[in-house]
Amino acid sequence: MKRAVYPGSFDPMTYGHLDIINRASEIFDVLIVSVLNNNQKTPLFSVEERVKILREATRHLSNVKVDSFSGLLTNYAAENDLHVAVRGLRAITDFEYELQLAQTNRLLSGGKLDTVFLTTSLEYAYLSSSSVKEIASFGGDISKAVPDFVAEQIFEKYRSR
Ligand code: ADP
């Protein structure tokens, strides 16, 4: 059984993330999408809210599971017997950071955790969670970036601030 983990902040999940999830779920037998609980960032959505959004958006994919973790990805991967991490590459700007992350994870795991990169579908290459939040905070149109039920929750967050 080929199992992989797709770790990330997913704050919030966008169509770019969903595209990677859809494609990775065809490559691997089981894909675990895992939300990183990062204390150093102030997120718009709690980890529980992000997990709920991802579960709803991936309901149609029977081999996709959604989870969360804190701390090092390498520890989480070792505890769950996961040896492949999936990450998305949008542009050259992602490359340097992702390369460093992948090499660090390989080293920290003693060679047990490798990273597989999927390049973004071109229509989502411009998309990032932070740009979605910025546009939404000014009441802009995010309908091409996230599913409707996610857009509603984002606008609700900004309304209640
Ligand atoms: P991070 O985990 O770096 O805090 P994200 O949660 O935004 O950031 O992203 C998780 C992963 O998904 C990263 O590998 C990132 O490059 C990738 N990703 C983000 N947006 C897109 C997109 N529009 N298309 C493809 N991959 C993406």
Tab-separated table of C-alpha atoms and ligand atoms in Angstrom:
chain	number	residue	atom	x	y	z
A	1	MET	CA	0.000	0.000	0.000
A	2	LYS	CA	1.491	3.331	-1.020
A	3	ARG	CA	0.599	5.890	1.609
A	4	ALA	CA	1.544	9.571	1.554
A	5	VAL	CA	1.017	12.657	3.654
A	6	TYR	CA	0.192	16.103	2.261
A	7	PRO	CA	1.108	18.497	5.061
A	8	GLY	CA	0.334	22.200	5.096
A	9	SER	CA	-1.281	25.144	6.825
A	10	PHE	CA	-4.381	25.138	4.583
A	11	ASP	CA	-5.513	28.458	6.073
A	12	PRO	CA	-7.783	28.293	4.166
A	13	MET	CA	-7.770	25.432	1.681
A	14	THR	CA	-7.933	26.717	-1.913
A	15	TYR	CA	-8.659	25.142	-5.297
A	16	GLY	CA	-4.844	24.958	-5.681
A	17	HIS	CA	-4.615	22.643	-2.669
A	18	LEU	CA	-7.642	20.653	-3.872
A	19	ASP	CA	-6.041	20.158	-7.265
A	20	ILE	CA	-2.924	18.693	-5.617
A	21	ILE	CA	-5.116	16.492	-3.361
A	22	ASN	CA	-7.137	15.190	-6.321
A	23	ARG	CA	-4.044	14.338	-8.323
A	24	ALA	CA	-2.080	12.848	-5.417
A	25	SER	CA	-5.065	10.670	-4.492
A	26	GLU	CA	-4.761	9.024	-7.913
A	27	ILE	CA	-1.071	8.330	-7.444
A	28	PHE	CA	-1.177	6.949	-3.893
A	29	ASP	CA	-3.431	4.290	-2.358
A	30	VAL	CA	-4.006	6.439	0.726
A	31	LEU	CA	-3.417	10.169	1.059
A	32	ILE	CA	-3.434	11.778	4.479
A	33	VAL	CA	-3.943	15.526	4.293
A	34	SER	CA	-2.616	16.845	7.571
A	35	VAL	CA	-3.066	20.343	8.943
A	36	LEU	CA	-0.026	21.739	10.707
A	37	ASN	CA	-0.762	23.344	14.048
A	38	ASN	CA	1.804	26.143	13.833
A	39	ASN	CA	2.041	28.322	16.942
A	40	GLN	CA	4.188	30.849	15.127
A	41	LYS	CA	1.437	31.932	12.773
A	42	THR	CA	-1.837	33.638	13.680
A	43	PRO	CA	-4.323	31.762	11.534
A	44	LEU	CA	-7.715	32.904	10.275
A	45	PHE	CA	-9.195	29.451	10.945
A	46	SER	CA	-8.527	27.151	13.885
A	47	VAL	CA	-7.008	23.760	13.158
A	48	GLU	CA	-10.416	22.131	13.822
A	49	GLU	CA	-12.111	24.475	11.333
A	50	ARG	CA	-9.463	23.787	8.690
A	51	VAL	CA	-9.802	20.032	9.193
A	52	LYS	CA	-13.582	20.324	8.836
A	53	ILE	CA	-13.280	22.310	5.594
A	54	LEU	CA	-10.828	19.794	4.127
A	55	ARG	CA	-13.075	16.859	5.126
A	56	GLU	CA	-16.075	18.474	3.464
A	57	ALA	CA	-14.132	19.297	0.285
A	58	THR	CA	-12.640	15.806	-0.053
A	59	ARG	CA	-15.751	13.814	0.864
A	60	HIS	CA	-15.910	12.355	-2.648
A	61	LEU	CA	-12.371	10.936	-2.396
A	62	SER	CA	-12.586	7.664	-0.490
A	63	ASN	CA	-8.812	7.206	-0.115
A	64	VAL	CA	-8.228	10.689	1.340
A	65	LYS	CA	-8.143	11.141	5.111
A	66	VAL	CA	-7.789	14.420	6.962
A	67	ASP	CA	-5.802	14.788	10.169
A	68	SER	CA	-3.714	17.390	12.023
A	69	PHE	CA	-0.346	17.443	13.730
A	70	SER	CA	1.947	19.626	15.817
A	71	GLY	CA	5.705	19.722	15.835
A	72	LEU	CA	8.026	18.129	13.343
A	73	LEU	CA	6.626	16.488	10.225
A	74	THR	CA	9.353	13.853	10.485
A	75	ASN	CA	8.102	12.772	13.937
A	76	TYR	CA	4.492	12.683	12.755
A	77	ALA	CA	5.498	10.676	9.672
A	78	ALA	CA	7.522	8.181	11.724
A	79	GLU	CA	4.681	7.696	14.235
A	80	ASN	CA	2.224	7.014	11.412
A	81	ASP	CA	4.557	4.942	9.255
A	82	LEU	CA	4.477	7.469	6.397
A	83	HIS	CA	7.480	7.725	4.085
A	84	VAL	CA	6.359	10.118	1.372
A	85	ALA	CA	5.366	13.769	1.753
A	86	VAL	CA	3.534	15.485	-1.089
A	87	ARG	CA	4.055	19.199	-1.710
A	88	GLY	CA	2.904	21.520	-4.475
A	89	LEU	CA	5.142	23.761	-6.543
A	90	ARG	CA	3.633	26.883	-8.051
A	91	ALA	CA	6.623	28.806	-9.318
A	92	ILE	CA	10.347	29.192	-8.933
A	93	THR	CA	9.675	31.264	-5.807
A	94	ASP	CA	8.340	28.125	-4.054
A	95	PHE	CA	11.305	26.070	-5.184
A	96	GLU	CA	14.061	27.306	-2.901
A	97	TYR	CA	11.949	27.022	0.254
A	98	GLU	CA	10.499	23.642	-0.705
A	99	LEU	CA	13.910	22.254	-1.653
A	100	GLN	CA	15.330	23.260	1.729
A	101	LEU	CA	12.319	21.783	3.536
A	102	ALA	CA	12.535	18.499	1.609
A	103	GLN	CA	16.260	18.156	2.254
A	104	THR	CA	15.834	18.991	5.943
A	105	ASN	CA	13.073	16.393	6.306
A	106	ARG	CA	15.136	13.766	4.555
A	107	LEU	CA	18.083	14.448	6.846
A	108	LEU	CA	16.010	14.620	10.046
A	109	SER	CA	14.255	11.365	9.224
A	110	GLY	CA	17.496	9.538	8.541
A	111	GLY	CA	16.489	9.120	4.893
A	112	LYS	CA	13.073	7.662	5.749
A	113	LEU	CA	10.921	10.575	4.543
A	114	ASP	CA	11.097	11.627	0.919
A	115	THR	CA	9.178	14.465	-0.734
A	116	VAL	CA	7.292	14.185	-4.002
A	117	PHE	CA	6.442	17.448	-5.776
A	118	LEU	CA	3.448	18.007	-7.981
A	119	THR	CA	3.533	21.090	-10.148
A	120	THR	CA	0.437	23.221	-9.967
A	121	SER	CA	-2.153	23.216	-12.711
A	122	LEU	CA	-1.598	26.503	-14.532
A	123	GLU	CA	-5.019	27.918	-13.698
A	124	TYR	CA	-4.119	27.814	-9.997
A	125	ALA	CA	-0.503	28.936	-10.246
A	126	TYR	CA	-1.338	32.428	-8.968
A	127	LEU	CA	-3.333	31.183	-5.972
A	128	SER	CA	-2.216	31.352	-2.369
A	129	SER	CA	-4.068	31.238	0.945
A	130	SER	CA	-2.665	34.634	1.886
A	131	SER	CA	-3.828	36.349	-1.311
A	132	VAL	CA	-7.292	34.819	-0.871
A	133	LYS	CA	-7.434	36.263	2.664
A	134	GLU	CA	-6.251	39.670	1.523
A	135	ILE	CA	-8.813	39.873	-1.295
A	136	ALA	CA	-11.602	38.655	1.002
A	137	SER	CA	-10.662	41.151	3.725
A	138	PHE	CA	-11.487	43.927	1.231
A	139	GLY	CA	-14.688	42.211	0.125
A	140	GLY	CA	-13.264	41.112	-3.240
A	141	ASP	CA	-14.338	38.173	-5.399
A	142	ILE	CA	-12.751	34.870	-4.312
A	143	SER	CA	-15.191	32.594	-6.137
A	144	LYS	CA	-12.483	31.306	-8.499
A	145	ALA	CA	-10.116	30.570	-5.610
A	146	VAL	CA	-12.145	28.558	-3.106
A	147	PRO	CA	-15.410	26.553	-3.058
A	148	ASP	CA	-18.535	28.576	-2.170
A	149	PHE	CA	-18.937	27.068	1.298
A	150	VAL	CA	-15.351	28.076	2.124
A	151	ALA	CA	-15.834	31.612	0.747
A	152	GLU	CA	-18.879	32.024	3.016
A	153	GLN	CA	-16.840	31.037	6.068
A	154	ILE	CA	-13.991	33.388	5.123
A	155	PHE	CA	-16.319	36.377	4.692
A	156	GLU	CA	-18.023	35.486	7.969
A	157	LYS	CA	-14.640	35.633	9.744
A	158	TYR	CA	-13.958	39.121	8.396
A	159	ARG	CA	-17.503	40.323	9.173
A	160	SER	CA	-17.160	39.274	12.800
A	161	ARG	CA	-13.778	40.984	13.273
B	1	ADP	P1	2.568	26.033	3.995
B	1	ADP	O1	2.369	24.573	4.244
B	1	ADP	O2	3.849	26.323	3.292
B	1	ADP	O3	2.288	26.902	5.184
B	1	ADP	P2	0.144	26.041	2.380
B	1	ADP	O4	-0.756	25.407	3.349
B	1	ADP	O5	-0.396	27.238	1.670
B	1	ADP	O6	1.510	26.518	2.939
B	1	ADP	O7	0.563	25.003	1.265
B	1	ADP	C1	0.738	23.635	1.433
B	1	ADP	C2	1.355	23.081	0.165
B	1	ADP	O8	0.494	23.323	-0.942
B	1	ADP	C3	2.702	23.713	-0.228
B	1	ADP	O9	3.496	22.705	-0.804
B	1	ADP	C4	2.337	24.731	-1.263
B	1	ADP	O10	3.402	24.988	-2.144
B	1	ADP	C5	1.179	24.032	-1.954
B	1	ADP	N1	0.277	24.983	-2.597
B	1	ADP	C6	-0.294	26.086	-2.081
B	1	ADP	N2	-1.061	26.731	-2.996
B	1	ADP	C7	-0.941	26.005	-4.145
B	1	ADP	C8	-1.453	26.163	-5.469
B	1	ADP	N3	-2.211	27.209	-5.809
B	1	ADP	N4	-1.134	25.218	-6.377
B	1	ADP	C9	-0.326	24.180	-6.034
B	1	ADP	N5	0.206	23.988	-4.827
B	1	ADP	C10	-0.099	24.882	-3.878
